[in-house]
């Protein structure tokens, strides 16, 4: 049944994406089967991104989630697409009550027996679930119910995505192809996890335990007796939406302190605890009268291993110290930036990003602006983002946006630097640096002592002729392969031209037509070998050495 539905969905999806695929085909060859490649300007990219956005909305929940995931992946799409897809909101009209009721009664039993009172009007609707208010023994609770029938639709759509991936890979560059192959598996894993309310309950409990002694952070308690894999019941904690600045002011809440609390909370989740709430948009954050922040919806949550935690700390410290080399080294060590990327260009990008957002004081700049400018360039480099690091990137930018809404002068980096200093991370990093430097000096000293002996042995081997040199030539751009093909084409062209001349000289013009036509074909193939460009969704480079010089002169 799922397979049959997947076949039907495949044609629906193909019909939606056909205009975009046709456009990308013509980017490779202007006249589809032949012709030069087309350069796509940013305005055209925006138009296409808007059409992609409309198609994703039309196709429903799975593709809305896919668009949200793609909006966090600047290693897959150009900046114009990222900007458009960032507009996707996970808000759709709730399903009919009777459909939601069937899910509730299948998992929990009769609604009237399990709940003292149940409000049938959903207070929020999302692509995968919807939330209702109810009472259990005079206790107000929120009941999250998975959208009826969503499982079969998502499984069918995941099959469609898997079927379509080989076709899609024909339209992207090698670096993006690598990321897309990983992203498909990542997306399937992520959306299945988000549908599993038992996993969400486990993540919520773990994060709640980490803030148990913090009265500035409130996380709802799970009601285990009324929770399953498709129904999640938790205590209802009301509050003012965190982006409602006017109401916060009326309640006398210090918005700067609120922004600082939010930022420190996420730093603790990511840097200290390694488990974090990954969907911090204003709809999932509320504020109590005492200024405590309430967190909702843990369906999108993630984990960070200790290695990435350490690298995130190093990245923050490098940005605070304006140490460009350390920033690049950290990005490479995290696997985010390819070691083959042009360090000079990336260094210039970092310097510009910091200079563009620097205020009057030395550390008046914001990390999301730095990330934004990096995103404008990383699409041009061989790069991919590990899945949880992509979530961390998304969290950092969204949280900073919420903080700036609360306090336009909020300094993200200053708060992060203070937190890392208070927790002892900066001192620990300095200590590790000193230890590594001392170890490297000791190893260098030992190597310098062994050098004369090694050199003496090598010279003795050279004198005896007992030295073998192995050369391994790397050719990532297939230079030798292209050269060999052109050489063969040239030889074949010479042969066919000579054959044509000899046959024609004997006044046998009809047989001469065959090698002549073959010569024309070889000329075409040889010409294509010199003019053929890389296939893919093309974006103009955002930063080049020339543009760097121009911006500095300005």
XYZ file of C-alpha atoms in Angstrom:
554
model
C 0.000 0.000 0.000
C 2.813 2.390 0.952
C 4.674 1.463 -2.246
C 1.587 2.133 -4.419
C 1.052 5.468 -2.712
C 4.747 6.271 -3.258
C 4.370 5.702 -7.001
C 1.405 8.085 -7.129
C 3.257 10.672 -5.045
C 6.282 10.371 -7.326
C 4.286 11.716 -10.271
C 2.756 14.493 -8.124
C 6.201 15.549 -6.889
C 7.725 15.289 -10.377
C 4.991 17.540 -11.772
C 5.697 20.175 -9.106
C 9.455 20.166 -9.683
C 9.429 19.753 -13.483
C 9.789 23.506 -14.267
C 12.816 23.784 -11.962
C 14.451 20.664 -13.376
C 13.907 22.008 -16.904
C 15.560 25.310 -15.909
C 18.548 23.530 -14.376
C 18.882 21.352 -17.497
C 19.092 24.494 -19.626
C 21.719 25.872 -17.236
C 23.971 23.034 -18.327
C 23.135 23.328 -22.044
C 21.293 26.378 -23.319
C 19.427 24.296 -25.926
C 18.990 21.244 -23.635
C 21.074 18.787 -25.710
C 23.746 21.224 -26.851
C 24.897 24.805 -26.440
C 26.973 26.653 -23.882
C 26.242 26.729 -20.161
C 24.245 29.617 -18.693
C 25.330 31.830 -15.809
C 22.486 32.308 -13.316
C 22.251 35.676 -11.569
C 21.063 36.152 -7.992
C 17.679 37.581 -9.021
C 16.918 34.457 -11.072
C 17.949 32.316 -8.115
C 15.495 34.191 -5.899
C 12.664 33.604 -8.390
C 13.472 29.909 -8.540
C 13.761 29.700 -4.767
C 10.306 31.252 -4.468
C 8.880 28.655 -6.887
C 10.586 25.932 -4.841
C 9.020 27.340 -1.672
C 5.536 27.273 -3.233
C 6.050 23.689 -4.435
C 7.135 22.532 -0.973
C 4.055 24.139 0.614
C 1.801 22.502 -1.989
C 3.290 19.045 -1.406
C 2.531 19.108 2.310
C 4.070 18.123 5.671
C 7.056 16.012 4.569
C 8.282 18.573 2.068
C 7.681 21.478 4.456
C 9.996 19.690 6.895
C 12.473 19.030 4.075
C 12.476 22.734 3.195
C 13.101 23.646 6.827
C 16.049 21.254 6.926
C 17.441 22.633 3.650
C 17.198 26.163 5.065
C 19.872 25.135 7.595
C 22.230 23.747 4.936
C 24.209 26.480 3.142
C 26.579 23.713 2.023
C 23.795 22.396 -0.250
C 22.020 25.506 -1.563
C 23.084 29.042 -2.558
C 22.244 31.953 -0.202
C 19.192 33.055 -2.231
C 17.552 29.659 -1.634
C 18.471 29.676 2.068
C 16.815 33.091 2.508
C 13.566 31.971 0.871
C 13.326 28.596 2.595
C 13.938 30.240 5.977
C 10.413 31.690 5.594
C 8.850 28.225 5.902
C 6.707 27.996 9.023
C 5.617 24.688 10.500
C 2.029 25.876 10.945
C -0.909 24.265 9.151
C -4.621 24.040 10.019
C -5.304 21.267 12.559
C -7.037 18.051 11.516
C -10.711 17.475 12.295
C -11.430 16.618 15.937
C -12.963 13.221 15.112
C -9.754 12.153 13.363
C -7.626 13.256 16.332
C -10.086 11.568 18.683
C -9.515 8.190 16.977
C -5.768 8.484 17.674
C -6.408 9.420 21.319
C -8.858 6.607 21.969
C -6.741 3.999 20.157
C -3.736 4.852 22.342
C -5.326 5.917 25.652
C -8.940 4.777 25.696
C -12.174 6.836 25.797
C -11.433 10.547 26.066
C -14.255 11.133 28.594
C -12.826 8.495 30.944
C -9.160 9.446 30.655
C -9.616 13.217 30.965
C -11.772 15.189 33.331
C -12.277 17.803 30.621
C -10.965 18.056 27.037
C -11.127 21.186 24.862
C -11.731 19.976 21.309
C -10.370 23.146 19.695
C -6.641 22.778 19.034
C -4.519 25.616 20.436
C -1.854 25.027 17.770
C -1.447 23.009 14.604
C 1.752 21.826 12.954
C 2.607 19.594 10.027
C 3.124 16.501 12.187
C 0.902 17.114 15.216
C -1.515 19.406 17.032
C -1.923 20.483 20.645
C -5.072 20.570 22.811
C -5.787 21.751 26.361
C -7.327 19.347 28.868
C -7.695 18.609 32.586
C -6.525 15.527 34.502
C -7.703 15.564 38.130
C -8.028 19.381 38.106
C -4.519 19.686 36.641
C -4.286 21.689 33.416
C -2.315 19.798 30.771
C -1.321 20.161 27.115
C -2.002 17.115 24.918
C 0.021 16.771 21.721
C -1.544 14.365 19.210
C 0.176 13.090 16.089
C -1.675 14.106 12.932
C -3.931 11.216 11.804
C -2.625 9.212 8.830
C 0.653 11.119 8.706
C 2.788 7.964 8.977
C 1.821 6.471 5.606
C 2.133 9.842 3.838
C 5.624 10.425 5.229
C 6.800 6.890 4.421
C 5.535 7.315 0.851
C 7.247 10.698 0.538
C 10.514 9.317 1.908
C 10.403 6.638 -0.787
C 9.831 9.348 -3.397
C 12.837 11.290 -2.134
C 14.949 8.137 -2.277
C 13.763 7.412 -5.851
C 14.402 10.980 -6.948
C 17.857 11.424 -5.451
C 19.876 9.852 -8.342
C 18.100 12.179 -10.782
C 18.655 15.220 -8.586
C 22.377 14.502 -8.232
C 22.775 15.129 -11.977
C 22.010 18.813 -11.433
C 24.452 19.619 -8.634
C 28.191 19.927 -8.198
C 30.326 17.206 -6.617
C 30.561 18.870 -3.186
C 26.782 19.416 -3.030
C 26.158 15.862 -4.301
C 28.128 14.481 -1.342
C 26.097 16.587 1.096
C 22.779 15.693 -0.546
C 23.425 11.942 -0.334
C 24.046 12.309 3.400
C 21.175 14.761 3.837
C 18.567 12.307 2.476
C 19.409 9.718 5.157
C 19.652 12.441 7.785
C 16.215 13.796 6.848
C 14.570 10.375 7.033
C 16.095 9.831 10.484
C 15.122 13.316 11.706
C 11.481 13.240 10.613
C 10.946 9.741 12.042
C 12.446 10.895 15.343
C 10.143 13.929 15.384
C 7.108 11.662 14.908
C 8.206 9.495 17.840
C 6.715 11.148 20.917
C 8.399 8.647 23.238
C 11.782 9.944 22.059
C 10.586 13.541 22.499
C 9.509 12.720 26.058
C 12.940 11.231 26.821
C 14.746 14.302 25.446
C 12.423 16.623 27.384
C 13.048 14.745 30.648
C 16.826 14.853 30.156
C 16.899 18.576 29.392
C 14.484 19.294 32.243
C 16.760 17.440 34.671
C 19.716 19.577 33.554
C 17.824 22.758 34.584
C 16.120 21.398 37.666
C 17.931 23.844 39.967
C 17.540 26.845 37.632
C 14.447 28.892 38.492
C 14.974 31.056 35.367
C 14.135 28.136 33.063
C 10.841 26.222 33.061
C 10.316 22.984 31.117
C 6.953 21.142 31.363
C 6.743 17.852 33.223
C 5.588 14.765 31.299
C 2.406 12.964 32.397
C 3.547 9.372 31.805
C 0.133 7.781 32.359
C -1.282 9.696 29.381
C 1.647 9.523 26.956
C 2.458 7.068 24.142
C 4.384 7.056 20.868
C 1.588 9.110 19.244
C 0.225 11.104 22.209
C 2.316 13.294 24.506
C 0.704 14.806 27.601
C 2.555 17.328 29.754
C 1.774 20.024 32.278
C 0.482 23.233 30.734
C 2.609 26.285 31.545
C 1.260 29.530 30.165
C 3.139 32.750 29.538
C 3.679 35.725 27.268
C 5.120 34.990 23.841
C 8.773 36.009 24.014
C 8.508 38.226 20.919
C 5.584 40.227 22.384
C 7.801 43.119 23.468
C 4.946 45.461 24.372
C 3.364 43.040 26.845
C 6.763 42.237 28.356
C 7.310 45.958 28.968
C 3.845 46.290 30.532
C 4.762 43.492 32.947
C 7.999 45.291 33.845
C 10.293 42.497 32.639
C 13.935 43.419 31.966
C 14.350 42.470 28.291
C 18.160 42.649 28.339
C 18.291 40.250 31.272
C 15.779 38.009 29.481
C 17.961 37.890 26.339
C 21.015 37.085 28.432
C 19.159 34.257 30.205
C 18.067 32.790 26.879
C 21.589 32.940 25.446
C 23.178 31.409 28.546
C 20.551 28.651 28.600
C 21.447 27.556 25.078
C 25.167 27.806 25.792
C 24.684 25.436 28.720
C 22.626 23.026 26.581
C 25.153 22.914 23.739
C 28.525 23.447 25.421
C 27.971 21.792 28.819
C 25.104 19.290 28.581
C 25.423 18.097 24.978
C 21.648 17.834 24.519
C 19.578 20.811 23.352
C 16.167 22.109 22.299
C 16.635 22.788 18.582
C 13.552 24.815 17.631
C 13.789 28.137 19.522
C 11.465 30.246 17.359
C 9.233 32.676 19.333
C 6.222 30.333 19.161
C 8.110 27.806 21.294
C 9.292 30.294 23.930
C 7.168 32.084 26.541
C 7.910 34.284 29.548
C 6.330 34.040 33.002
C 5.553 37.058 35.166
C 8.740 36.513 37.190
C 10.868 36.578 34.007
C 11.405 32.814 33.773
C 11.528 31.395 30.224
C 9.228 28.503 29.291
C 10.325 26.065 26.555
C 7.770 24.183 24.428
C 7.945 21.473 21.744
C 11.016 19.245 22.013
C 10.231 17.288 18.836
C 13.222 18.910 17.175
C 16.111 18.375 19.554
C 19.666 17.196 19.146
C 22.853 15.968 20.743
C 26.424 17.219 20.445
C 29.364 14.934 21.152
C 32.296 16.086 23.300
C 34.583 16.675 20.297
C 32.142 19.111 18.651
C 31.484 20.750 22.032
C 35.215 21.482 22.417
C 35.443 22.836 18.878
C 32.445 25.118 19.412
C 34.178 26.536 22.485
C 37.376 27.060 20.470
C 35.379 28.750 17.704
C 33.712 31.204 20.122
C 37.041 32.019 21.764
C 38.749 32.494 18.379
C 35.977 34.887 17.272
C 36.198 36.805 20.561
C 39.980 37.100 20.116
C 39.622 37.933 16.399
C 42.083 35.128 15.655
C 41.387 34.380 11.973
C 43.784 31.436 11.727
C 42.243 29.808 14.792
C 38.721 30.267 13.334
C 39.742 28.557 10.077
C 41.594 25.770 11.915
C 38.531 25.074 14.055
C 36.207 24.945 11.039
C 38.567 22.498 9.301
C 38.885 20.302 12.410
C 35.100 20.135 12.736
C 34.891 18.890 9.144
C 32.951 21.973 8.105
C 35.550 23.581 5.861
C 37.659 21.585 3.421
C 41.422 21.719 4.057
C 41.725 22.435 0.317
C 39.765 25.688 0.552
C 41.737 28.864 -0.158
C 42.753 30.050 3.323
C 43.657 33.498 2.046
C 40.199 34.061 0.584
C 38.442 32.567 3.621
C 40.653 34.645 5.907
C 39.648 37.768 3.984
C 35.999 36.743 4.348
C 36.408 36.377 8.112
C 38.157 39.727 8.419
C 35.416 41.424 6.413
C 32.673 39.726 8.398
C 34.182 40.895 11.684
C 34.957 44.401 10.364
C 31.447 44.836 8.903
C 29.697 44.119 12.186
C 32.187 45.668 14.595
C 30.810 48.567 16.631
C 32.680 51.360 18.415
C 33.884 48.924 21.066
C 36.197 46.130 20.022
C 33.702 43.298 20.583
C 30.481 44.908 19.359
C 29.574 42.402 16.647
C 27.100 39.609 16.399
C 27.709 35.982 15.605
C 24.692 35.540 13.344
C 25.969 38.305 11.049
C 29.328 36.529 10.903
C 27.582 33.248 10.121
C 25.388 34.975 7.519
C 28.394 36.316 5.635
C 30.135 32.939 5.856
C 27.013 31.313 4.399
C 27.301 33.600 1.383
C 30.639 32.016 0.537
C 30.670 28.433 1.780
C 28.393 27.293 -1.028
C 31.346 28.027 -3.317
C 33.714 25.736 -1.391
C 33.857 21.947 -0.890
C 32.061 21.863 2.448
C 29.444 19.931 4.331
C 27.839 20.408 7.711
C 27.491 17.436 10.076
C 23.803 17.070 10.921
C 23.963 18.180 14.561
C 26.313 20.997 13.674
C 23.720 22.219 11.160
C 21.174 22.210 14.003
C 23.607 24.138 16.215
C 24.080 26.685 13.415
C 20.325 27.091 13.105
C 19.883 27.425 16.874
C 22.631 30.059 17.094
C 21.091 32.259 14.398
C 17.487 31.920 15.620
C 18.407 32.544 19.267
C 20.457 35.602 18.338
C 17.468 36.922 16.349
C 15.177 36.491 19.365
C 17.743 38.185 21.614
C 18.047 41.180 19.280
C 14.235 41.450 19.169
C 14.294 41.723 22.964
C 17.288 44.092 23.056
C 18.541 45.692 19.795
C 21.922 46.387 21.466
C 22.386 42.854 22.746
C 25.976 41.657 22.264
C 25.889 37.942 21.549
C 29.673 37.468 21.592
C 30.177 39.407 24.831
C 27.644 37.228 26.627
C 29.177 34.048 25.194
C 32.677 35.208 26.166
C 31.576 36.010 29.729
C 29.904 32.608 30.021
C 32.958 30.724 28.746
C 35.209 32.713 31.099
C 32.971 32.084 34.126
C 32.858 28.363 33.352
C 36.647 28.245 33.022
C 36.742 27.350 29.324
C 39.082 30.182 28.304
C 41.621 29.270 30.983
C 41.346 25.594 30.035
C 41.919 26.429 26.366
C 44.979 28.515 27.253
C 46.336 25.682 29.424
C 45.835 23.146 26.630
C 47.557 25.487 24.177
C 50.549 25.821 26.521
C 50.757 22.037 26.962
C 50.538 21.417 23.200
C 53.169 24.069 22.505
C 55.502 22.542 25.101
C 54.982 19.064 23.661
C 55.670 20.310 20.113
C 58.873 22.052 21.282
C 60.041 18.849 22.976
C 59.308 16.786 19.854
C 61.126 19.362 17.699
C 64.160 19.181 20.006
C 64.226 15.380 19.803
C 63.875 15.527 16.001
C 66.778 17.991 15.714
C 68.992 15.592 17.762
C 68.082 12.650 15.505
C 68.484 14.647 12.261
C 72.297 14.206 11.794
C 72.032 10.423 12.252
C 69.119 10.197 9.810
C 70.905 12.360 7.247
C 74.077 10.211 7.538
C 72.090 7.001 6.909
C 70.289 8.534 3.909
C 73.553 9.722 2.334
C 75.057 6.253 2.796
C 72.061 4.685 1.016
C 72.360 7.186 -1.854
C 76.042 6.341 -2.185
C 75.210 2.618 -2.466
C 72.355 3.336 -4.909
C 69.975 1.679 -2.474
C 67.190 4.294 -2.616
C 63.746 3.813 -4.132
C 61.477 6.800 -4.720
C 57.721 6.201 -4.947
C 55.723 9.013 -6.517
C 51.944 9.161 -6.072
C 50.443 11.824 -8.308
C 47.021 13.066 -7.196
C 44.822 14.451 -9.937
C 41.532 15.520 -8.302
C 40.594 17.703 -11.287
C 41.285 14.949 -13.883
C 43.870 17.094 -15.681
C 45.836 14.101 -17.005
C 42.657 12.323 -18.055
C 41.446 15.342 -20.056
C 44.912 15.796 -21.589
C 45.008 12.147 -22.694
C 41.547 12.368 -24.255
C 42.441 15.537 -26.149
C 45.645 13.916 -27.390
C 43.698 10.892 -28.690
C 41.076 13.150 -30.290
C 43.871 15.100 -31.974
C 45.488 11.945 -33.362
C 42.151 10.643 -34.634
C 41.441 14.011 -36.257
C 44.810 13.902 -37.992
C 44.142 10.395 -39.301
C 40.657 11.244 -40.601
C 41.854 14.454 -42.268
C 44.745 12.644 -43.968
C 42.379 9.855 -45.057
C 39.938 12.388 -46.479
C 42.711 14.130 -48.416
C 44.122 10.883 -49.859
C 40.714 9.513 -50.896
C 39.651 12.866 -52.395
C 42.953 13.143 -54.334
C 41.956 9.989 -56.236
C 38.711 11.808 -57.222
C 36.654 9.422 -55.106
C 34.659 12.162 -53.410
C 31.744 9.966 -52.292
C 33.907 7.627 -50.117
C 35.699 10.733 -48.839
C 32.458 11.912 -47.246
C 32.699 9.253 -44.506
C 36.068 10.310 -43.015
C 35.111 13.955 -43.590
C 31.939 13.591 -41.470
C 33.938 11.682 -38.879
C 36.415 14.592 -38.806
C 33.586 17.067 -38.180
C 32.325 14.942 -35.290
C 35.814 14.682 -33.751
C 36.261 18.459 -34.079
C 32.983 18.937 -32.168
C 34.018 16.483 -29.424
C 37.448 18.112 -29.161
C 35.838 21.564 -28.925
C 33.485 20.352 -26.172
C 36.430 18.986 -24.176
C 37.843 22.526 -24.010
C 34.590 24.407 -23.343
C 32.608 22.052 -21.125
C 31.955 23.496 -17.677
C 31.009 21.899 -14.415
C 27.386 20.966 -14.050
C 25.294 22.292 -11.232
C 23.165 25.018 -9.745
C 25.407 27.982 -10.380
C 25.916 30.959 -8.127
C 28.221 33.854 -8.734
C 31.104 33.858 -6.283
C 30.252 36.209 -3.440
C 33.873 36.907 -2.541
C 36.919 36.968 -4.803
C 40.347 38.503 -4.326
C 39.368 41.376 -6.627
C 36.137 42.057 -4.736
C 38.084 41.951 -1.461
C 40.443 44.650 -2.714
C 37.514 46.749 -3.963
C 35.727 46.552 -0.620
C 38.884 47.481 1.263
C 39.393 50.502 -1.011
C 35.812 51.584 -0.342
